[in-house]
Amino acid sequence: MSFESLWADQSAIGRDPDTGGYTRGGWTPTEREATHWFLDQCAARNLTVESDGIGNLIAWWDPREQPAPRPGVVTGSHLDSVIDGGAFDGPLGVVSALAAVDRLRAEGFEPAVPIGVGAFVEEEGSRFGMPCLGSRVAAGVLSAEKALQLTDRAGVRLGHALEGAGIDPAGLGPSPLLRRMGTFVELHVEQGRGLTAPVGVASSIWPHGRYRFTFGGEANHAGTTLMEDRHDPMLTYAMTALAANKQARLAGARATFGRLSVEPNGTNAVPSRVTAWLDARAADTATLESLLAAITKQATERAERDGTTLEVTPESVSPIVDFPAGLRDRLVNVLDGAPVLPTGAGHDAGVFSDAGIPTAMLFVRNPTGVSHSPAEYAEMDDCLAGVDALAAVLKDLAK
Ligand code: GLV
Ligand code: MN
Ligand code: MN
């Protein structure tokens, strides 16, 4: 099947007819539909699928079948999405991986080591709040115990969500799949405007964190409470959002409050509590830490003036990832000097690299730089160049 048909097939799954976007949180019906599509594609190719305790999948192509499973070269990405996300973030890497395997088979290439196509669950953390949830649990960075405490916005526990998808939560923990990942290469749409060539190679991933800011105040009547008598956590939050933007600009970093919960959330009441989630990222750890400290300081000072309270809880912190230079340069060589660039976006590739698996990433040009939005886009010619590049890289790594 051509990349174009695979892409059209897959990208029809769960597309919101109103926004054109996708909402595929881990283990939700739309994400499961995409996962079943993937499994059908693997079956049609006679790939041998292995899964782990959280539902990560690797489908193996091993024409030189050996008595015992051996490590190989794995490529792939994720099928979940952010809330109302684009078509490319994740699925492009999975569909390109299937297309690259088809290409190599059609050429009669016989890999010396198995080639695996991976689909890793809840990469975005859009349902359970933890980025790269599947790979973190697989790598043992997040314990099964901690993972099982996670709940989604409706209060559904992770264990329940797994059971709903037919996965026994008792199997949660470090994944045997990682033992077979000799090398990992993730192809992904670029998510800024950093790439002007069709395909590039990643150098690093910025360190990033998600922090919960809880602003406490006093619920009161919107019409009768004098302005000077209020303890309004919304004001403390509003000033904190402005401070985060300013501090990030000053530091050459990124800070975003993209999620908010207000209690009691009534038009005619001063809120009693505002919970806001900060996503902060920077090129190095020291800058990220000082950015968080500066935002927290300003928020604390404002809370004192407003007579409100503030609690800051880190929900996840992801360290800087420098992909191994030898593997990166090998990819650049195979791709005739493709450009090398860092990214501010997080990826399962970062978790696997941190776990000691030699890992690299390929990026496909994003002409607008828009991502995590239904407007995310890549030209078909660039996607095809991505498949060419991935096939060439797999051929080199599995020869
Ligand atoms: C995932 O794409 C992230 O960077 O948050
Ligand atoms: Mn993403
Ligand atoms: Mn992604």
Short mmCIF file of C-alpha atoms and ligand atoms in Angstrom, two decimals:
data_model
loop_
_atom_site.label_atom_id
_atom_site.label_comp_id
_atom_site.label_asym_id
_atom_site.label_seq_id
_atom_site.Cartn_x
_atom_site.Cartn_y
_atom_site.Cartn_z
CA MET A 1 0.00 0.00 0.00
CA SER A 2 1.39 3.43 -0.88
CA PHE A 3 2.13 5.99 1.80
CA GLU A 4 -0.61 8.20 0.36
CA SER A 5 -3.30 5.49 0.77
CA LEU A 6 -2.08 4.50 4.22
CA TRP A 7 -2.11 8.14 5.26
CA ALA A 8 -5.61 8.79 3.90
CA ASP A 9 -6.88 5.62 5.59
CA GLN A 10 -5.41 6.40 8.99
CA SER A 11 -6.13 10.11 9.06
CA ALA A 12 -9.86 9.53 8.58
CA ILE A 13 -10.01 7.85 12.00
CA GLY A 14 -11.59 10.07 14.64
CA ARG A 15 -11.30 13.35 12.74
CA ASP A 16 -13.68 15.88 14.32
CA PRO A 17 -15.98 17.05 11.52
CA ASP A 18 -16.29 20.51 13.10
CA THR A 19 -12.68 21.38 13.88
CA GLY A 20 -10.82 18.96 11.61
CA GLY A 21 -8.77 17.96 14.67
CA TYR A 22 -8.29 14.75 16.66
CA THR A 23 -8.86 13.97 20.33
CA ARG A 24 -7.24 10.62 20.98
CA GLY A 25 -6.39 10.36 24.66
CA GLY A 26 -4.81 7.07 25.74
CA TRP A 27 -7.20 4.07 25.76
CA THR A 28 -10.19 6.16 24.60
CA PRO A 29 -12.44 4.77 21.84
CA THR A 30 -10.84 6.97 19.13
CA GLU A 31 -7.30 6.03 20.20
CA ARG A 32 -8.29 2.36 20.31
CA GLU A 33 -9.74 2.65 16.81
CA ALA A 34 -6.42 3.99 15.56
CA THR A 35 -4.59 1.22 17.46
CA HIS A 36 -6.80 -1.45 15.92
CA TRP A 37 -6.13 0.04 12.51
CA PHE A 38 -2.41 -0.30 13.27
CA LEU A 39 -2.83 -3.91 14.39
CA ASP A 40 -4.77 -4.72 11.20
CA GLN A 41 -1.95 -3.22 9.13
CA CYS A 42 0.61 -5.30 11.03
CA ALA A 43 -1.46 -8.46 10.49
CA ALA A 44 -1.76 -7.70 6.76
CA ARG A 45 2.06 -7.55 6.64
CA ASN A 46 2.60 -10.70 8.69
CA LEU A 47 4.48 -8.76 11.33
CA THR A 48 4.77 -10.37 14.76
CA VAL A 49 3.25 -8.04 17.34
CA GLU A 50 4.55 -7.86 20.90
CA SER A 51 2.84 -5.74 23.56
CA ASP A 52 3.69 -4.84 27.13
CA GLY A 53 1.84 -4.22 30.38
CA ILE A 54 0.66 -0.71 29.49
CA GLY A 55 -0.18 -1.44 25.87
CA ASN A 56 2.93 -0.28 24.00
CA LEU A 57 3.26 -2.25 20.77
CA ILE A 58 6.16 -3.34 18.55
CA ALA A 59 5.46 -5.24 15.32
CA TRP A 60 8.49 -7.16 14.09
CA TRP A 61 9.71 -7.95 10.59
CA ASP A 62 12.39 -10.60 10.83
CA PRO A 63 12.88 -12.50 7.58
CA ARG A 64 15.84 -14.38 9.06
CA GLU A 65 13.73 -15.84 11.81
CA GLN A 66 15.90 -17.07 14.65
CA PRO A 67 14.95 -19.52 17.40
CA ALA A 68 15.09 -16.76 20.05
CA PRO A 69 13.88 -13.20 19.61
CA ARG A 70 16.81 -10.80 19.11
CA PRO A 71 17.24 -7.08 19.47
CA GLY A 72 16.67 -5.02 16.37
CA VAL A 73 16.13 -1.56 14.96
CA VAL A 74 12.82 -0.06 16.05
CA THR A 75 11.07 2.87 14.45
CA GLY A 76 7.61 4.34 15.08
CA SER A 77 5.88 6.91 17.24
CA HIS A 78 2.44 7.33 18.83
CA LEU A 79 -1.22 7.29 17.80
CA ASP A 80 -2.68 9.33 20.68
CA SER A 81 -3.09 13.09 20.37
CA VAL A 82 -3.52 16.25 22.38
CA ILE A 83 -7.06 17.58 22.76
CA ASP A 84 -8.10 18.73 19.27
CA GLY A 85 -4.65 18.09 17.85
CA GLY A 86 -3.39 17.76 14.30
CA ALA A 87 -3.13 14.75 12.02
CA PHE A 88 0.66 14.50 11.95
CA ASP A 89 2.00 14.61 15.51
CA GLY A 90 2.53 10.91 16.18
CA PRO A 91 0.71 9.13 13.35
CA LEU A 92 3.18 10.44 10.74
CA GLY A 93 5.94 8.41 12.44
CA VAL A 94 3.83 5.24 12.62
CA VAL A 95 2.50 5.44 9.06
CA SER A 96 5.96 6.33 7.68
CA ALA A 97 7.41 3.31 9.51
CA LEU A 98 4.89 0.95 7.86
CA ALA A 99 5.54 2.57 4.47
CA ALA A 100 9.32 2.28 4.93
CA VAL A 101 9.00 -1.45 5.75
CA ASP A 102 6.84 -1.91 2.62
CA ARG A 103 9.48 -0.11 0.58
CA LEU A 104 12.37 -2.21 1.89
CA ARG A 105 10.45 -5.43 1.32
CA ALA A 106 9.54 -4.38 -2.22
CA GLU A 107 13.22 -3.71 -2.88
CA GLY A 108 14.08 -7.21 -1.67
CA PHE A 109 16.15 -5.91 1.24
CA GLU A 110 16.88 -8.56 3.87
CA PRO A 111 17.65 -6.98 7.23
CA ALA A 112 20.46 -8.61 9.19
CA VAL A 113 18.61 -7.76 12.41
CA PRO A 114 14.85 -7.51 12.94
CA ILE A 115 13.09 -4.23 12.15
CA GLY A 116 10.30 -3.25 14.53
CA VAL A 117 7.44 -0.80 14.05
CA GLY A 118 6.39 0.70 17.37
CA ALA A 119 3.28 2.50 18.60
CA PHE A 120 3.68 3.83 22.15
CA VAL A 121 0.70 4.80 24.30
CA GLU A 122 -0.38 8.16 25.82
CA GLU A 123 2.70 10.06 24.59
CA GLU A 124 0.95 13.40 24.88
CA GLY A 125 -0.33 12.78 28.37
CA SER A 126 -3.54 14.47 27.28
CA ARG A 127 -5.70 12.08 29.26
CA PHE A 128 -3.66 11.32 32.40
CA GLY A 129 -1.51 14.47 32.53
CA MET A 130 1.81 12.61 32.35
CA PRO A 131 3.76 13.11 29.11
CA CYS A 132 5.23 9.97 27.55
CA LEU A 133 3.26 7.83 30.02
CA GLY A 134 3.72 4.59 28.05
CA SER A 135 7.46 4.96 27.52
CA ARG A 136 8.08 6.25 31.06
CA VAL A 137 6.43 3.19 32.59
CA ALA A 138 8.17 0.91 30.07
CA ALA A 139 11.56 2.41 30.94
CA GLY A 140 10.88 2.20 34.69
CA VAL A 141 11.17 5.99 35.08
CA LEU A 142 7.63 6.00 36.45
CA SER A 143 6.76 3.15 38.80
CA ALA A 144 3.62 1.09 38.32
CA GLU A 145 2.52 2.23 41.78
CA LYS A 146 2.75 5.93 40.87
CA ALA A 147 1.20 5.37 37.45
CA LEU A 148 -1.78 3.58 39.00
CA GLN A 149 -2.50 6.66 41.13
CA LEU A 150 -3.10 8.76 38.01
CA THR A 151 -6.68 9.74 37.21
CA ASP A 152 -8.12 11.44 34.16
CA ARG A 153 -10.31 14.56 34.27
CA ALA A 154 -13.43 12.46 34.82
CA GLY A 155 -11.76 10.77 37.81
CA VAL A 156 -11.18 7.46 35.97
CA ARG A 157 -8.10 5.70 37.31
CA LEU A 158 -5.42 4.46 34.93
CA GLY A 159 -6.06 0.87 36.02
CA HIS A 160 -9.70 1.22 35.04
CA ALA A 161 -8.82 2.68 31.65
CA LEU A 162 -6.44 -0.22 31.01
CA GLU A 163 -9.07 -2.78 31.96
CA GLY A 164 -11.52 -1.05 29.62
CA ALA A 165 -9.03 -1.63 26.81
CA GLY A 166 -8.61 -5.30 27.79
CA ILE A 167 -5.22 -4.78 29.46
CA ASP A 168 -4.58 -6.25 32.92
CA PRO A 169 -3.12 -3.47 35.11
CA ALA A 170 -1.25 -6.11 37.14
CA GLY A 171 1.24 -6.30 34.25
CA LEU A 172 2.30 -2.66 34.59
CA GLY A 173 6.02 -2.10 35.01
CA PRO A 174 9.38 -2.03 33.20
CA SER A 175 8.84 -3.44 29.74
CA PRO A 176 10.56 -6.45 28.15
CA LEU A 177 10.04 -4.65 24.82
CA LEU A 178 12.96 -2.36 25.65
CA ARG A 179 15.37 -5.29 25.75
CA ARG A 180 14.73 -5.81 22.04
CA MET A 181 15.20 -2.16 21.13
CA GLY A 182 18.82 -2.23 19.95
CA THR A 183 18.35 1.15 18.27
CA PHE A 184 15.34 3.46 18.11
CA VAL A 185 14.62 5.99 15.37
CA GLU A 186 11.48 8.15 15.63
CA LEU A 187 10.28 10.11 12.62
CA HIS A 188 8.13 13.10 13.60
CA VAL A 189 6.68 16.21 12.06
CA GLU A 190 8.75 19.23 13.07
CA GLN A 191 6.75 21.41 15.42
CA GLY A 192 8.23 24.85 14.90
CA ARG A 193 9.66 26.69 11.96
CA GLY A 194 13.18 25.42 12.53
CA LEU A 195 13.47 23.20 9.46
CA THR A 196 13.65 24.63 5.95
CA ALA A 197 14.76 21.41 4.20
CA PRO A 198 12.23 18.58 3.74
CA VAL A 199 13.95 16.34 6.32
CA GLY A 200 16.25 17.02 9.28
CA VAL A 201 17.89 15.16 12.16
CA ALA A 202 17.39 15.99 15.87
CA SER A 203 20.28 17.06 18.07
CA SER A 204 18.48 17.42 21.40
CA ILE A 205 15.22 17.89 23.27
CA TRP A 206 14.82 20.81 25.64
CA PRO A 207 14.23 19.97 29.30
CA HIS A 208 10.61 20.64 30.25
CA GLY A 209 8.17 20.37 33.08
CA ARG A 210 4.49 20.51 33.94
CA TYR A 211 3.63 22.24 37.21
CA ARG A 212 0.24 22.55 38.90
CA PHE A 213 -0.40 25.98 40.42
CA THR A 214 -3.26 25.95 42.93
CA PHE A 215 -4.50 29.42 43.88
CA GLY A 216 -6.84 29.44 46.90
CA GLY A 217 -9.18 32.33 47.76
CA GLU A 218 -12.57 33.10 49.25
CA ALA A 219 -15.82 32.51 47.40
CA ASN A 220 -18.08 35.54 47.62
CA HIS A 221 -20.89 37.47 45.93
CA ALA A 222 -19.92 39.21 42.70
CA GLY A 223 -22.37 42.06 43.25
CA THR A 224 -22.11 42.84 46.92
CA THR A 225 -18.48 42.20 47.83
CA LEU A 226 -16.46 45.43 47.72
CA MET A 227 -13.48 45.17 45.41
CA GLU A 228 -11.12 45.88 48.31
CA ASP A 229 -12.69 43.11 50.46
CA ARG A 230 -12.03 40.29 47.98
CA HIS A 231 -9.56 37.44 48.08
CA ASP A 232 -9.82 36.55 44.43
CA PRO A 233 -7.52 33.72 43.22
CA MET A 234 -8.37 34.56 39.61
CA LEU A 235 -6.46 37.82 39.96
CA THR A 236 -3.42 36.03 41.35
CA TYR A 237 -3.61 33.54 38.50
CA ALA A 238 -4.04 36.27 35.86
CA MET A 239 -0.98 38.13 37.07
CA THR A 240 0.97 34.84 37.20
CA ALA A 241 0.09 34.07 33.58
CA LEU A 242 1.40 37.51 32.55
CA ALA A 243 4.53 37.03 34.65
CA ALA A 244 5.17 33.61 33.08
CA ASN A 245 4.99 35.09 29.62
CA LYS A 246 7.34 37.92 30.51
CA GLN A 247 9.87 35.73 32.34
CA ALA A 248 9.96 33.23 29.47
CA ARG A 249 10.61 36.02 26.97
CA LEU A 250 13.40 37.41 29.16
CA ALA A 251 15.00 33.97 29.46
CA GLY A 252 14.61 32.97 25.80
CA ALA A 253 12.48 30.09 27.11
CA ARG A 254 8.81 29.00 26.83
CA ALA A 255 6.02 29.17 29.40
CA THR A 256 2.37 28.36 28.79
CA PHE A 257 -0.73 28.15 30.95
CA GLY A 258 -2.97 26.12 28.64
CA ARG A 259 -5.26 24.44 31.14
CA LEU A 260 -7.40 25.98 33.85
CA SER A 261 -9.99 24.80 36.33
CA VAL A 262 -12.10 27.29 38.27
CA GLU A 263 -14.24 26.56 41.33
CA PRO A 264 -17.13 27.01 41.62
CA ASN A 265 -16.97 28.40 38.07
CA GLY A 266 -19.98 30.69 38.37
CA THR A 267 -20.33 34.01 36.57
CA ASN A 268 -21.69 35.76 39.65
CA ALA A 269 -19.25 34.45 42.28
CA VAL A 270 -15.69 35.32 43.21
CA PRO A 271 -13.93 31.94 42.78
CA SER A 272 -12.77 29.94 45.78
CA ARG A 273 -10.04 28.19 43.85
CA VAL A 274 -8.23 28.37 40.53
CA THR A 275 -6.00 25.52 39.40
CA ALA A 276 -3.73 26.27 36.46
CA TRP A 277 -1.15 24.07 34.78
CA LEU A 278 2.16 25.61 33.68
CA ASP A 279 4.12 24.00 30.85
CA ALA A 280 7.67 25.41 30.98
CA ARG A 281 10.64 24.61 28.71
CA ALA A 282 14.12 25.98 28.15
CA ALA A 283 17.29 25.10 26.28
CA ASP A 284 19.09 24.04 29.48
CA THR A 285 18.19 22.87 32.95
CA ALA A 286 19.54 25.92 34.80
CA THR A 287 17.39 28.26 32.69
CA LEU A 288 14.32 26.08 33.22
CA GLU A 289 14.87 26.06 36.98
CA SER A 290 15.43 29.81 37.21
CA LEU A 291 12.36 30.42 35.01
CA LEU A 292 10.18 28.38 37.36
CA ALA A 293 11.71 30.13 40.37
CA ALA A 294 11.04 33.59 38.88
CA ILE A 295 7.41 32.76 38.03
CA THR A 296 6.82 31.23 41.47
CA LYS A 297 8.35 34.28 43.21
CA GLN A 298 6.11 36.72 41.37
CA ALA A 299 3.06 34.53 41.95
CA THR A 300 3.85 34.29 45.68
CA GLU A 301 4.27 38.05 46.02
CA ARG A 302 0.99 38.65 44.24
CA ALA A 303 -0.79 36.07 46.41
CA GLU A 304 0.36 37.98 49.50
CA ARG A 305 -1.12 41.19 48.11
CA ASP A 306 -4.38 39.46 47.11
CA GLY A 307 -4.74 37.59 50.42
CA THR A 308 -4.81 34.32 48.49
CA THR A 309 -2.76 31.15 48.80
CA LEU A 310 -0.49 29.40 46.33
CA GLU A 311 0.77 25.85 46.09
CA VAL A 312 3.09 24.74 43.26
CA THR A 313 3.29 21.00 42.55
CA PRO A 314 5.56 19.57 39.84
CA GLU A 315 3.56 16.90 38.01
CA SER A 316 6.36 15.85 35.68
CA VAL A 317 9.86 17.03 34.89
CA SER A 318 11.68 15.77 31.80
CA PRO A 319 15.46 16.18 31.66
CA ILE A 320 17.40 17.54 28.69
CA VAL A 321 18.10 14.90 26.04
CA ASP A 322 21.23 15.05 23.89
CA PHE A 323 20.89 12.33 21.28
CA PRO A 324 24.13 10.33 20.85
CA ALA A 325 26.37 12.20 18.42
CA GLY A 326 27.69 9.07 16.68
CA LEU A 327 24.23 7.84 15.66
CA ARG A 328 23.07 11.36 14.80
CA ASP A 329 26.08 11.86 12.50
CA ARG A 330 25.50 8.46 10.91
CA LEU A 331 21.96 9.56 9.98
CA VAL A 332 23.24 12.89 8.66
CA ASN A 333 25.74 10.99 6.52
CA VAL A 334 23.13 8.60 5.14
CA LEU A 335 20.96 11.63 4.33
CA ASP A 336 23.70 13.55 2.51
CA GLY A 337 24.23 16.21 5.13
CA ALA A 338 20.63 16.76 6.33
CA PRO A 339 20.33 19.73 8.72
CA VAL A 340 20.55 19.09 12.47
CA LEU A 341 18.27 20.92 14.89
CA PRO A 342 17.06 20.83 18.51
CA THR A 343 13.41 20.75 19.52
CA GLY A 344 11.30 22.16 22.32
CA ALA A 345 8.77 19.32 21.92
CA GLY A 346 8.86 16.18 24.03
CA HIS A 347 9.02 12.67 22.54
CA ASP A 348 9.16 9.01 23.59
CA ALA A 349 12.52 9.03 21.79
CA GLY A 350 13.82 11.19 24.66
CA VAL A 351 12.70 8.67 27.27
CA PHE A 352 14.25 5.76 25.36
CA SER A 353 17.48 7.69 24.83
CA ASP A 354 17.63 8.45 28.56
CA ALA A 355 17.13 4.75 29.25
CA GLY A 356 20.37 4.05 27.39
CA ILE A 357 18.92 2.92 24.06
CA PRO A 358 20.88 4.43 21.14
CA THR A 359 18.22 6.76 19.76
CA ALA A 360 17.84 9.26 16.93
CA MET A 361 15.05 11.34 15.45
CA LEU A 362 14.14 12.45 11.95
CA PHE A 363 12.00 15.55 11.42
CA VAL A 364 9.75 16.31 8.45
CA ARG A 365 9.36 19.98 7.57
CA ASN A 366 6.37 21.86 8.96
CA PRO A 367 5.80 24.83 6.62
CA THR A 368 3.76 26.90 9.09
CA GLY A 369 5.33 25.71 12.33
CA VAL A 370 1.82 25.16 13.76
CA SER A 371 1.39 22.03 15.87
CA HIS A 372 -0.91 20.73 18.65
CA SER A 373 -3.69 22.25 16.57
CA PRO A 374 -6.01 21.01 13.81
CA ALA A 375 -4.06 23.39 11.51
CA GLU A 376 -0.85 21.30 11.85
CA TYR A 377 0.35 20.48 8.35
CA ALA A 378 3.10 18.95 6.21
CA GLU A 379 3.28 18.78 2.42
CA MET A 380 2.79 15.31 0.90
CA ASP A 381 6.12 15.64 -0.95
CA ASP A 382 7.91 16.26 2.34
CA CYS A 383 6.16 13.27 3.95
CA LEU A 384 7.33 11.13 1.03
CA ALA A 385 10.86 12.50 1.48
CA GLY A 386 10.51 11.45 5.14
CA VAL A 387 9.64 7.87 4.12
CA ASP A 388 12.63 7.84 1.72
CA ALA A 389 14.89 9.08 4.52
CA LEU A 390 13.54 6.59 7.05
CA ALA A 391 13.92 3.68 4.62
CA ALA A 392 17.52 4.70 3.89
CA VAL A 393 18.29 4.98 7.62
CA LEU A 394 16.72 1.58 8.43
CA LYS A 395 18.62 -0.01 5.58
CA ASP A 396 21.87 1.38 6.94
CA LEU A 397 21.19 0.45 10.57
CA ALA A 398 19.90 -3.06 9.80
CA LYS A 399 22.46 -4.10 7.21
C1 GLV B 1 4.45 16.76 23.24
O1 GLV B 1 4.38 16.86 22.02
C2 GLV B 1 4.93 17.86 24.02
O2 GLV B 1 6.00 18.40 23.67
O3 GLV B 1 4.27 18.25 24.95
MN MN B 2 2.78 16.38 20.62
MN MN B 3 4.51 13.54 19.11
#
